[in-house]
Amino acid sequence: MTRSETRQTRNNMDKVMRELSLKKEAPKSAFILLVILYIIATVFTVIASRSEGYTTLFDNRVQYASFAGVFSSLSNMCIICLAVLFRRVGFITALIFQLLQVPMMIINIFVRHVTTNLPGLFMNFFTLVAVIVIYLSYQKVLRYQQNIRDQAVRDRLTGLPNRFAISEFMEDLIKHNEKFAVVSIDLNDFKSINDTMGHETGDIVLCEVADRWARLSELMKGSINVFVARITGDEFMFIIRGYEDEADVEKTIITFRTELERKMTIDDCDYFITACYGYALCPTDGRNIDSMFAYSNAALHEAKRMSISNYILHFKADTLNSEKSKETERKVREALENNSISFNLQPQYDINHKLRGFEALARMKDSEGNIVSPAEFIPVAEKAGLIDQVDMRVFEQAMEFLSDVLRAKKDSDIIISCNVSVRHLMKNNFIDEIKNVIVKYQVPASHIEIEITESIMIDSLEKALQRIDEIKEMGMKVAIDDFGTGYSSLSYLNNFPSDLLKIDKSFIDLMNTSDSSKQYVATIISIGHILNLNVISEGVEDEAQIETLKQIGCDYIQGYVWGRPMPKDEALEIVFS
Ligand code: C2E
Ligand code: CA
Ligand code: CA
């Protein structure tokens, strides 16, 4: 990574973190007003303290000089407001004003013998102390914010930029119409190093890979720039810029591949690391962040499938199609016709094991009675334009379940979460369809949550935001599903009016095997909390994970450890137990 890129990424991150900043500064006009008020109060303090005249107030003779204290307090109040409201600038201004007053007061007391200035001198000193204390505590908050920002953009283990950083960087390139290549990389057989040599050696290997590539990208001369990031586990990513043609891209990847494949010696053992590479070009293959990641990943998976240890593959559109998906599409159509799309409910709990509610998950059997996994038929239903029908079948059955629960237990506070595909969400009659079902089953919207996958935040933010506002207006909750996998940027998240962040299972899986993954999950939770969102972890499978999640402040748990997806009757038993 070159220095200017580091700086640029940093600038982007600074911008985002400023948006995330918990407390914004007051407007400039308030600053000017406070300065003017301070000057007026100070001038009046001086005039009053020098005056020997009297005035009558409520039939009492009052010396003008006694007003000096009032004006002096007013000026001190302005000083404190400046330090509180305007942080660094306010602090420096306040300090200058306070220090300027000191010589004036000393001259008044010791040369002119104006003793009315004596209390003012003490007040001045105490105000100075207050301003310094305020500033120091602000510095502490600032350091805390910087720390969070650093955690958010940097991979803990290797020090490379992480997925947040890379998505911010890409967003910038797309905004400036710059062409670039995204390269997805997966190390070969890394798992066997972890399994045979232990996680510590695995971590050293990852750090060595990161160092080699970071050093190489810094050394690279000429117009080609390579931005290196670690995504998760043994997955890395490059963004290549400044190339002429595809041959340049491949040559650059080969240079990095050669660097990787040099012998690595750790604790007297030699390792020969290889990797597979899949890449996609912007704007030729895709024009938005989400599709660039999806395409380079698709090319990588295809490269892995070919089992050639150091293969480099360019994305081709037909990588995504296959015969199998045609067969699955036929099964989905059949299931819709036969009304055989059913659902399961997976419980969600708070961290103290109190039931929060359930996520409704689609289930499908083919005509021979074999279960087809949702991971297989949902993407096919999406591509074939059938997903809205699948979603609505599940939603309707889930609402029927909710109405059963509420009829039997009126004060129940359970929440039913339903998945909605992006294609479905964007349909014009989406809200009407949902409303009809809610009216049919007479269920309160406050018990319903709509889960939307993170990727829509990147693809069609404007329209999605409008839809989400409509969902929220109806009183339903919104959850961001699979968080962490879709490369959404922090600034998008900041603008997204959701209630719950669902951390994807892939991060929970790694959490207790690598410190950097644990830090990553902890960072997501902190970011969620800064944005006032609750956070749920998905795919929690053991007690150790629950313990870690408790430590790092996760709000809710969903996973096999406390409950697998189950039929409606079993779910009812849990509600009433
Ligand atoms: P998802 O929304 O991320 O749902 C969570 C998936 O993780 C479910 O898989 C669930 O069974 C599984 N899971 C939960 N806890 C654990 C665990 O501890 N260990 C393991 N290994 N897995 C766990 P499922 O039911 O196969 O669903 C797969 C995906 O299909 C869902 O992922 C969701 O994206 C999609 N899907 C399911 N139902 C619907 C639906 O009605 N509409 C739409 N649009 N998509 C759906
Ligand atoms: Ca979900
Ligand atoms: Ca999920």
PDB file of N, CA and C in Angstrom, residues 372-463:
ATOM      1  N   VAL A 372     -35.087 -29.567   0.146  1.00  0.00           N
ATOM      2  CA  VAL A 372     -34.130 -28.769  -0.632  1.00  0.00           C
ATOM      3  C   VAL A 372     -33.682 -27.614   0.267  1.00  0.00           C
ATOM      4  N   SER A 373     -32.385 -27.429   0.399  1.00  0.00           N
ATOM      5  CA  SER A 373     -31.872 -26.399   1.317  1.00  0.00           C
ATOM      6  C   SER A 373     -32.222 -24.992   0.815  1.00  0.00           C
ATOM      7  N   PRO A 374     -32.615 -24.101   1.730  1.00  0.00           N
ATOM      8  CA  PRO A 374     -32.894 -22.720   1.325  1.00  0.00           C
ATOM      9  C   PRO A 374     -31.667 -22.063   0.695  1.00  0.00           C
ATOM     10  N   ALA A 375     -30.478 -22.462   1.161  1.00  0.00           N
ATOM     11  CA  ALA A 375     -29.265 -21.878   0.588  1.00  0.00           C
ATOM     12  C   ALA A 375     -29.203 -22.193  -0.900  1.00  0.00           C
ATOM     13  N   GLU A 376     -29.884 -23.281  -1.332  1.00  0.00           N
ATOM     14  CA  GLU A 376     -29.889 -23.635  -2.744  1.00  0.00           C
ATOM     15  C   GLU A 376     -31.075 -22.986  -3.475  1.00  0.00           C
ATOM     16  N   PHE A 377     -32.297 -23.102  -2.871  1.00  0.00           N
ATOM     17  CA  PHE A 377     -33.449 -22.653  -3.676  1.00  0.00           C
ATOM     18  C   PHE A 377     -33.739 -21.144  -3.581  1.00  0.00           C
ATOM     19  N   ILE A 378     -33.288 -20.483  -2.488  1.00  0.00           N
ATOM     20  CA  ILE A 378     -33.559 -19.034  -2.377  1.00  0.00           C
ATOM     21  C   ILE A 378     -32.841 -18.236  -3.478  1.00  0.00           C
ATOM     22  N   PRO A 379     -31.529 -18.462  -3.700  1.00  0.00           N
ATOM     23  CA  PRO A 379     -30.871 -17.701  -4.775  1.00  0.00           C
ATOM     24  C   PRO A 379     -31.488 -17.975  -6.145  1.00  0.00           C
ATOM     25  N   VAL A 380     -31.909 -19.248  -6.368  1.00  0.00           N
ATOM     26  CA  VAL A 380     -32.519 -19.582  -7.660  1.00  0.00           C
ATOM     27  C   VAL A 380     -33.870 -18.867  -7.792  1.00  0.00           C
ATOM     28  N   ALA A 381     -34.656 -18.874  -6.697  1.00  0.00           N
ATOM     29  CA  ALA A 381     -35.965 -18.181  -6.728  1.00  0.00           C
ATOM     30  C   ALA A 381     -35.759 -16.693  -6.985  1.00  0.00           C
ATOM     31  N   GLU A 382     -34.680 -16.133  -6.455  1.00  0.00           N
ATOM     32  CA  GLU A 382     -34.390 -14.712  -6.683  1.00  0.00           C
ATOM     33  C   GLU A 382     -34.158 -14.457  -8.161  1.00  0.00           C
ATOM     34  N   LYS A 383     -33.285 -15.278  -8.759  1.00  0.00           N
ATOM     35  CA  LYS A 383     -32.931 -15.064 -10.160  1.00  0.00           C
ATOM     36  C   LYS A 383     -34.136 -15.284 -11.066  1.00  0.00           C
ATOM     37  N   ALA A 384     -34.993 -16.250 -10.705  1.00  0.00           N
ATOM     38  CA  ALA A 384     -36.139 -16.574 -11.562  1.00  0.00           C
ATOM     39  C   ALA A 384     -37.328 -15.644 -11.305  1.00  0.00           C
ATOM     40  N   GLY A 385     -37.173 -14.682 -10.404  1.00  0.00           N
ATOM     41  CA  GLY A 385     -38.264 -13.740 -10.129  1.00  0.00           C
ATOM     42  C   GLY A 385     -39.402 -14.367  -9.332  1.00  0.00           C
ATOM     43  N   LEU A 386     -39.122 -15.437  -8.580  1.00  0.00           N
ATOM     44  CA  LEU A 386     -40.172 -16.115  -7.808  1.00  0.00           C
ATOM     45  C   LEU A 386     -40.065 -15.811  -6.324  1.00  0.00           C
ATOM     46  N   ILE A 387     -39.055 -15.047  -5.935  1.00  0.00           N
ATOM     47  CA  ILE A 387     -38.756 -14.881  -4.526  1.00  0.00           C
ATOM     48  C   ILE A 387     -39.884 -14.177  -3.759  1.00  0.00           C
ATOM     49  N   ASP A 388     -40.556 -13.227  -4.435  1.00  0.00           N
ATOM     50  CA  ASP A 388     -41.637 -12.512  -3.720  1.00  0.00           C
ATOM     51  C   ASP A 388     -42.743 -13.467  -3.299  1.00  0.00           C
ATOM     52  N   GLN A 389     -43.013 -14.470  -4.169  1.00  0.00           N
ATOM     53  CA  GLN A 389     -44.051 -15.445  -3.797  1.00  0.00           C
ATOM     54  C   GLN A 389     -43.600 -16.308  -2.625  1.00  0.00           C
ATOM     55  N   VAL A 390     -42.292 -16.694  -2.660  1.00  0.00           N
ATOM     56  CA  VAL A 390     -41.758 -17.510  -1.551  1.00  0.00           C
ATOM     57  C   VAL A 390     -41.830 -16.698  -0.251  1.00  0.00           C
ATOM     58  N   ASP A 391     -41.321 -15.458  -0.304  1.00  0.00           N
ATOM     59  CA  ASP A 391     -41.335 -14.589   0.884  1.00  0.00           C
ATOM     60  C   ASP A 391     -42.744 -14.474   1.465  1.00  0.00           C
ATOM     61  N   MET A 392     -43.734 -14.272   0.572  1.00  0.00           N
ATOM     62  CA  MET A 392     -45.096 -14.024   1.062  1.00  0.00           C
ATOM     63  C   MET A 392     -45.712 -15.290   1.666  1.00  0.00           C
ATOM     64  N   ARG A 393     -45.370 -16.461   1.108  1.00  0.00           N
ATOM     65  CA  ARG A 393     -45.879 -17.713   1.710  1.00  0.00           C
ATOM     66  C   ARG A 393     -45.375 -17.821   3.150  1.00  0.00           C
ATOM     67  N   VAL A 394     -44.078 -17.536   3.313  1.00  0.00           N
ATOM     68  CA  VAL A 394     -43.487 -17.640   4.648  1.00  0.00           C
ATOM     69  C   VAL A 394     -44.082 -16.559   5.565  1.00  0.00           C
ATOM     70  N   PHE A 395     -44.181 -15.346   5.041  1.00  0.00           N
ATOM     71  CA  PHE A 395     -44.691 -14.232   5.858  1.00  0.00           C
ATOM     72  C   PHE A 395     -46.106 -14.536   6.355  1.00  0.00           C
ATOM     73  N   GLU A 396     -46.932 -15.059   5.461  1.00  0.00           N
ATOM     74  CA  GLU A 396     -48.325 -15.343   5.819  1.00  0.00           C
ATOM     75  C   GLU A 396     -48.397 -16.400   6.932  1.00  0.00           C
ATOM     76  N   GLN A 397     -47.606 -17.471   6.785  1.00  0.00           N
ATOM     77  CA  GLN A 397     -47.619 -18.531   7.817  1.00  0.00           C
ATOM     78  C   GLN A 397     -47.055 -18.005   9.140  1.00  0.00           C
ATOM     79  N   ALA A 398     -46.059 -17.107   9.033  1.00  0.00           N
ATOM     80  CA  ALA A 398     -45.459 -16.547  10.247  1.00  0.00           C
ATOM     81  C   ALA A 398     -46.457 -15.647  10.980  1.00  0.00           C
ATOM     82  N   MET A 399     -47.271 -14.915  10.211  1.00  0.00           N
ATOM     83  CA  MET A 399     -48.263 -14.033  10.838  1.00  0.00           C
ATOM     84  C   MET A 399     -49.392 -14.854  11.487  1.00  0.00           C
ATOM     85  N   GLU A 400     -49.700 -15.970  10.869  1.00  0.00           N
ATOM     86  CA  GLU A 400     -50.704 -16.849  11.459  1.00  0.00           C
ATOM     87  C   GLU A 400     -50.198 -17.362  12.815  1.00  0.00           C
ATOM     88  N   PHE A 401     -48.909 -17.712  12.852  1.00  0.00           N
ATOM     89  CA  PHE A 401     -48.289 -18.174  14.102  1.00  0.00           C
ATOM     90  C   PHE A 401     -48.344 -17.055  15.158  1.00  0.00           C
ATOM     91  N   LEU A 402     -47.979 -15.835  14.725  1.00  0.00           N
ATOM     92  CA  LEU A 402     -47.967 -14.700  15.664  1.00  0.00           C
ATOM     93  C   LEU A 402     -49.368 -14.476  16.239  1.00  0.00           C
ATOM     94  N   SER A 403     -50.378 -14.569  15.369  1.00  0.00           N
ATOM     95  CA  SER A 403     -51.748 -14.329  15.868  1.00  0.00           C
ATOM     96  C   SER A 403     -52.155 -15.438  16.839  1.00  0.00           C
ATOM     97  N   ASP A 404     -51.727 -16.684  16.587  1.00  0.00           N
ATOM     98  CA  ASP A 404     -52.009 -17.780  17.540  1.00  0.00           C
ATOM     99  C   ASP A 404     -51.403 -17.476  18.908  1.00  0.00           C
ATOM    100  N   VAL A 405     -50.132 -17.015  18.863  1.00  0.00           N
ATOM    101  CA  VAL A 405     -49.440 -16.721  20.130  1.00  0.00           C
ATOM    102  C   VAL A 405     -50.179 -15.613  20.883  1.00  0.00           C
ATOM    103  N   LEU A 406     -50.497 -14.536  20.162  1.00  0.00           N
ATOM    104  CA  LEU A 406     -51.082 -13.370  20.852  1.00  0.00           C
ATOM    105  C   LEU A 406     -52.510 -13.646  21.344  1.00  0.00           C
ATOM    106  N   ARG A 407     -53.200 -14.548  20.649  1.00  0.00           N
ATOM    107  CA  ARG A 407     -54.555 -14.891  21.098  1.00  0.00           C
ATOM    108  C   ARG A 407     -54.474 -15.632  22.447  1.00  0.00           C
ATOM    109  N   ALA A 408     -53.459 -16.516  22.543  1.00  0.00           N
ATOM    110  CA  ALA A 408     -53.325 -17.307  23.769  1.00  0.00           C
ATOM    111  C   ALA A 408     -52.609 -16.538  24.885  1.00  0.00           C
ATOM    112  N   LYS A 409     -51.773 -15.602  24.512  1.00  0.00           N
ATOM    113  CA  LYS A 409     -50.978 -14.899  25.531  1.00  0.00           C
ATOM    114  C   LYS A 409     -50.917 -13.426  25.141  1.00  0.00           C
ATOM    115  N   LYS A 410     -51.932 -12.682  25.587  1.00  0.00           N
ATOM    116  CA  LYS A 410     -52.113 -11.292  25.115  1.00  0.00           C
ATOM    117  C   LYS A 410     -50.924 -10.394  25.426  1.00  0.00           C
ATOM    118  N   ASP A 411     -50.264 -10.632  26.585  1.00  0.00           N
ATOM    119  CA  ASP A 411     -49.175  -9.719  26.964  1.00  0.00           C
ATOM    120  C   ASP A 411     -47.816 -10.172  26.427  1.00  0.00           C
ATOM    121  N   SER A 412     -47.812 -11.151  25.508  1.00  0.00           N
ATOM    122  CA  SER A 412     -46.529 -11.625  24.978  1.00  0.00           C
ATOM    123  C   SER A 412     -45.822 -10.493  24.218  1.00  0.00           C
ATOM    124  N   ASP A 413     -44.495 -10.421  24.381  1.00  0.00           N
ATOM    125  CA  ASP A 413     -43.770  -9.359  23.653  1.00  0.00           C
ATOM    126  C   ASP A 413     -42.862  -9.946  22.568  1.00  0.00           C
ATOM    127  N   ILE A 414     -43.194 -11.161  22.077  1.00  0.00           N
ATOM    128  CA  ILE A 414     -42.278 -11.770  21.107  1.00  0.00           C
ATOM    129  C   ILE A 414     -42.295 -11.028  19.764  1.00  0.00           C
ATOM    130  N   ILE A 415     -41.156 -11.174  19.095  1.00  0.00           N
ATOM    131  CA  ILE A 415     -40.980 -10.533  17.790  1.00  0.00           C
ATOM    132  C   ILE A 415     -40.755 -11.620  16.751  1.00  0.00           C
ATOM    133  N   ILE A 416     -41.457 -11.505  15.632  1.00  0.00           N
ATOM    134  CA  ILE A 416     -41.257 -12.480  14.558  1.00  0.00           C
ATOM    135  C   ILE A 416     -40.504 -11.782  13.417  1.00  0.00           C
ATOM    136  N   SER A 417     -39.347 -12.350  13.079  1.00  0.00           N
ATOM    137  CA  SER A 417     -38.528 -11.764  12.014  1.00  0.00           C
ATOM    138  C   SER A 417     -38.759 -12.509  10.714  1.00  0.00           C
ATOM    139  N   CYS A 418     -38.980 -11.761   9.645  1.00  0.00           N
ATOM    140  CA  CYS A 418     -39.177 -12.405   8.343  1.00  0.00           C
ATOM    141  C   CYS A 418     -38.161 -11.874   7.348  1.00  0.00           C
ATOM    142  N   ASN A 419     -37.603 -12.779   6.568  1.00  0.00           N
ATOM    143  CA  ASN A 419     -36.620 -12.384   5.552  1.00  0.00           C
ATOM    144  C   ASN A 419     -37.329 -11.832   4.327  1.00  0.00           C
ATOM    145  N   VAL A 420     -36.774 -10.750   3.805  1.00  0.00           N
ATOM    146  CA  VAL A 420     -37.337 -10.205   2.579  1.00  0.00           C
ATOM    147  C   VAL A 420     -36.193  -9.994   1.606  1.00  0.00           C
ATOM    148  N   SER A 421     -36.359 -10.534   0.412  1.00  0.00           N
ATOM    149  CA  SER A 421     -35.301 -10.379  -0.585  1.00  0.00           C
ATOM    150  C   SER A 421     -35.351  -8.962  -1.171  1.00  0.00           C
ATOM    151  N   VAL A 422     -34.205  -8.500  -1.640  1.00  0.00           N
ATOM    152  CA  VAL A 422     -34.126  -7.147  -2.197  1.00  0.00           C
ATOM    153  C   VAL A 422     -35.090  -6.978  -3.361  1.00  0.00           C
ATOM    154  N   ARG A 423     -35.116  -7.973  -4.225  1.00  0.00           N
ATOM    155  CA  ARG A 423     -36.009  -7.890  -5.399  1.00  0.00           C
ATOM    156  C   ARG A 423     -37.444  -7.703  -4.966  1.00  0.00           C
ATOM    157  N   HIS A 424     -37.815  -8.395  -3.904  1.00  0.00           N
ATOM    158  CA  HIS A 424     -39.184  -8.301  -3.403  1.00  0.00           C
ATOM    159  C   HIS A 424     -39.435  -6.929  -2.778  1.00  0.00           C
ATOM    160  N   LEU A 425     -38.485  -6.511  -1.973  1.00  0.00           N
ATOM    161  CA  LEU A 425     -38.603  -5.225  -1.275  1.00  0.00           C
ATOM    162  C   LEU A 425     -38.830  -4.071  -2.258  1.00  0.00           C
ATOM    163  N   MET A 426     -38.168  -4.134  -3.405  1.00  0.00           N
ATOM    164  CA  MET A 426     -38.222  -3.044  -4.372  1.00  0.00           C
ATOM    165  C   MET A 426     -39.506  -3.052  -5.214  1.00  0.00           C
ATOM    166  N   LYS A 427     -40.300  -4.114  -5.104  1.00  0.00           N
ATOM    167  CA  LYS A 427     -41.537  -4.153  -5.897  1.00  0.00           C
ATOM    168  C   LYS A 427     -42.515  -3.102  -5.414  1.00  0.00           C
ATOM    169  N   ASN A 428     -43.250  -2.501  -6.347  1.00  0.00           N
ATOM    170  CA  ASN A 428     -44.114  -1.385  -5.975  1.00  0.00           C
ATOM    171  C   ASN A 428     -45.224  -1.762  -5.004  1.00  0.00           C
ATOM    172  N   ASN A 429     -45.723  -3.014  -5.118  1.00  0.00           N
ATOM    173  CA  ASN A 429     -46.842  -3.360  -4.232  1.00  0.00           C
ATOM    174  C   ASN A 429     -46.399  -4.069  -2.953  1.00  0.00           C
ATOM    175  N   PHE A 430     -45.096  -3.978  -2.643  1.00  0.00           N
ATOM    176  CA  PHE A 430     -44.569  -4.680  -1.473  1.00  0.00           C
ATOM    177  C   PHE A 430     -45.336  -4.307  -0.192  1.00  0.00           C
ATOM    178  N   ILE A 431     -45.478  -2.999   0.043  1.00  0.00           N
ATOM    179  CA  ILE A 431     -46.111  -2.547   1.291  1.00  0.00           C
ATOM    180  C   ILE A 431     -47.571  -3.017   1.346  1.00  0.00           C
ATOM    181  N   ASP A 432     -48.273  -2.919   0.214  1.00  0.00           N
ATOM    182  CA  ASP A 432     -49.690  -3.337   0.190  1.00  0.00           C
ATOM    183  C   ASP A 432     -49.828  -4.820   0.530  1.00  0.00           C
ATOM    184  N   GLU A 433     -48.936  -5.621  -0.059  1.00  0.00           N
ATOM    185  CA  GLU A 433     -48.985  -7.072   0.200  1.00  0.00           C
ATOM    186  C   GLU A 433     -48.837  -7.363   1.688  1.00  0.00           C
ATOM    187  N   ILE A 434     -47.852  -6.696   2.297  1.00  0.00           N
ATOM    188  CA  ILE A 434     -47.575  -6.912   3.723  1.00  0.00           C
ATOM    189  C   ILE A 434     -48.794  -6.471   4.553  1.00  0.00           C
ATOM    190  N   LYS A 435     -49.310  -5.275   4.200  1.00  0.00           N
ATOM    191  CA  LYS A 435     -50.457  -4.725   4.950  1.00  0.00           C
ATOM    192  C   LYS A 435     -51.643  -5.679   4.919  1.00  0.00           C
ATOM    193  N   ASN A 436     -51.923  -6.228   3.721  1.00  0.00           N
ATOM    194  CA  ASN A 436     -53.065  -7.133   3.590  1.00  0.00           C
ATOM    195  C   ASN A 436     -52.975  -8.306   4.549  1.00  0.00           C
ATOM    196  N   VAL A 437     -51.756  -8.872   4.654  1.00  0.00           N
ATOM    197  CA  VAL A 437     -51.582 -10.037   5.540  1.00  0.00           C
ATOM    198  C   VAL A 437     -51.757  -9.617   7.002  1.00  0.00           C
ATOM    199  N   ILE A 438     -51.190  -8.454   7.335  1.00  0.00           N
ATOM    200  CA  ILE A 438     -51.291  -7.983   8.731  1.00  0.00           C
ATOM    201  C   ILE A 438     -52.759  -7.762   9.101  1.00  0.00           C
ATOM    202  N   VAL A 439     -53.512  -7.188   8.162  1.00  0.00           N
ATOM    203  CA  VAL A 439     -54.936  -6.942   8.422  1.00  0.00           C
ATOM    204  C   VAL A 439     -55.678  -8.278   8.549  1.00  0.00           C
ATOM    205  N   LYS A 440     -55.344  -9.213   7.636  1.00  0.00           N
ATOM    206  CA  LYS A 440     -56.017 -10.515   7.646  1.00  0.00           C
ATOM    207  C   LYS A 440     -55.863 -11.214   9.004  1.00  0.00           C
ATOM    208  N   TYR A 441     -54.644 -11.157   9.577  1.00  0.00           N
ATOM    209  CA  TYR A 441     -54.412 -11.882  10.836  1.00  0.00           C
ATOM    210  C   TYR A 441     -54.535 -10.998  12.072  1.00  0.00           C
ATOM    211  N   GLN A 442     -54.830  -9.701  11.826  1.00  0.00           N
ATOM    212  CA  GLN A 442     -55.050  -8.790  12.964  1.00  0.00           C
ATOM    213  C   GLN A 442     -53.887  -8.793  13.951  1.00  0.00           C
ATOM    214  N   VAL A 443     -52.654  -8.707  13.408  1.00  0.00           N
ATOM    215  CA  VAL A 443     -51.499  -8.715  14.310  1.00  0.00           C
ATOM    216  C   VAL A 443     -50.876  -7.313  14.387  1.00  0.00           C
ATOM    217  N   PRO A 444     -50.399  -6.923  15.579  1.00  0.00           N
ATOM    218  CA  PRO A 444     -49.796  -5.590  15.697  1.00  0.00           C
ATOM    219  C   PRO A 444     -48.424  -5.530  15.029  1.00  0.00           C
ATOM    220  N   ALA A 445     -48.183  -4.452  14.266  1.00  0.00           N
ATOM    221  CA  ALA A 445     -46.931  -4.327  13.505  1.00  0.00           C
ATOM    222  C   ALA A 445     -45.708  -4.313  14.420  1.00  0.00           C
ATOM    223  N   SER A 446     -45.904  -3.870  15.661  1.00  0.00           N
ATOM    224  CA  SER A 446     -44.736  -3.748  16.554  1.00  0.00           C
ATOM    225  C   SER A 446     -44.115  -5.105  16.890  1.00  0.00           C
ATOM    226  N   HIS A 447     -44.821  -6.204  16.591  1.00  0.00           N
ATOM    227  CA  HIS A 447     -44.273  -7.535  16.856  1.00  0.00           C
ATOM    228  C   HIS A 447     -43.567  -8.120  15.626  1.00  0.00           C
ATOM    229  N   ILE A 448     -43.479  -7.314  14.559  1.00  0.00           N
ATOM    230  CA  ILE A 448     -42.924  -7.861  13.307  1.00  0.00           C
ATOM    231  C   ILE A 448     -41.612  -7.158  12.973  1.00  0.00           C
ATOM    232  N   GLU A 449     -40.662  -7.959  12.500  1.00  0.00           N
ATOM    233  CA  GLU A 449     -39.369  -7.398  12.077  1.00  0.00           C
ATOM    234  C   GLU A 449     -39.080  -7.873  10.666  1.00  0.00           C
ATOM    235  N   ILE A 450     -38.595  -6.965   9.834  1.00  0.00           N
ATOM    236  CA  ILE A 450     -38.250  -7.342   8.462  1.00  0.00           C
ATOM    237  C   ILE A 450     -36.731  -7.410   8.362  1.00  0.00           C
ATOM    238  N   GLU A 451     -36.216  -8.537   7.901  1.00  0.00           N
ATOM    239  CA  GLU A 451     -34.759  -8.686   7.756  1.00  0.00           C
ATOM    240  C   GLU A 451     -34.354  -8.399   6.322  1.00  0.00           C
ATOM    241  N   ILE A 452     -33.444  -7.468   6.196  1.00  0.00           N
ATOM    242  CA  ILE A 452     -32.984  -7.106   4.857  1.00  0.00           C
ATOM    243  C   ILE A 452     -31.482  -7.324   4.795  1.00  0.00           C
ATOM    244  N   THR A 453     -31.031  -7.952   3.708  1.00  0.00           N
ATOM    245  CA  THR A 453     -29.596  -8.251   3.610  1.00  0.00           C
ATOM    246  C   THR A 453     -28.834  -6.971   3.348  1.00  0.00           C
ATOM    247  N   GLU A 454     -27.643  -6.946   3.944  1.00  0.00           N
ATOM    248  CA  GLU A 454     -26.809  -5.764   3.922  1.00  0.00           C
ATOM    249  C   GLU A 454     -26.562  -5.202   2.508  1.00  0.00           C
ATOM    250  N   SER A 455     -26.514  -6.087   1.503  1.00  0.00           N
ATOM    251  CA  SER A 455     -26.104  -5.641   0.169  1.00  0.00           C
ATOM    252  C   SER A 455     -26.974  -4.545  -0.423  1.00  0.00           C
ATOM    253  N   ILE A 456     -28.260  -4.467  -0.029  1.00  0.00           N
ATOM    254  CA  ILE A 456     -29.111  -3.450  -0.666  1.00  0.00           C
ATOM    255  C   ILE A 456     -28.648  -2.049  -0.325  1.00  0.00           C
ATOM    256  N   MET A 457     -27.908  -1.918   0.754  1.00  0.00           N
ATOM    257  CA  MET A 457     -27.467  -0.584   1.136  1.00  0.00           C
ATOM    258  C   MET A 457     -26.550  -0.007   0.087  1.00  0.00           C
ATOM    259  N   ILE A 458     -25.918  -0.896  -0.665  1.00  0.00           N
ATOM    260  CA  ILE A 458     -24.964  -0.410  -1.652  1.00  0.00           C
ATOM    261  C   ILE A 458     -25.642  -0.249  -3.004  1.00  0.00           C
ATOM    262  N   ASP A 459     -26.472  -1.218  -3.353  1.00  0.00           N
ATOM    263  CA  ASP A 459     -27.051  -1.241  -4.691  1.00  0.00           C
ATOM    264  C   ASP A 459     -28.005  -0.100  -5.000  1.00  0.00           C
ATOM    265  N   SER A 460     -29.027   0.049  -4.190  1.00  0.00           N
ATOM    266  CA  SER A 460     -30.043   1.044  -4.526  1.00  0.00           C
ATOM    267  C   SER A 460     -30.517   1.717  -3.253  1.00  0.00           C
ATOM    268  N   LEU A 461     -29.612   2.458  -2.697  1.00  0.00           N
ATOM    269  CA  LEU A 461     -29.836   3.029  -1.372  1.00  0.00           C
ATOM    270  C   LEU A 461     -31.085   3.904  -1.306  1.00  0.00           C
ATOM    271  N   GLU A 462     -31.220   4.795  -2.299  1.00  0.00           N
ATOM    272  CA  GLU A 462     -32.318   5.767  -2.266  1.00  0.00           C
ATOM    273  C   GLU A 462     -33.672   5.089  -2.120  1.00  0.00           C
ATOM    274  N   LYS A 463     -33.921   4.145  -3.055  1.00  0.00           N
ATOM    275  CA  LYS A 463     -35.221   3.489  -3.068  1.00  0.00           C
ATOM    276  C   LYS A 463     -35.398   2.613  -1.825  1.00  0.00           C
TER     277      LYS A 463
END
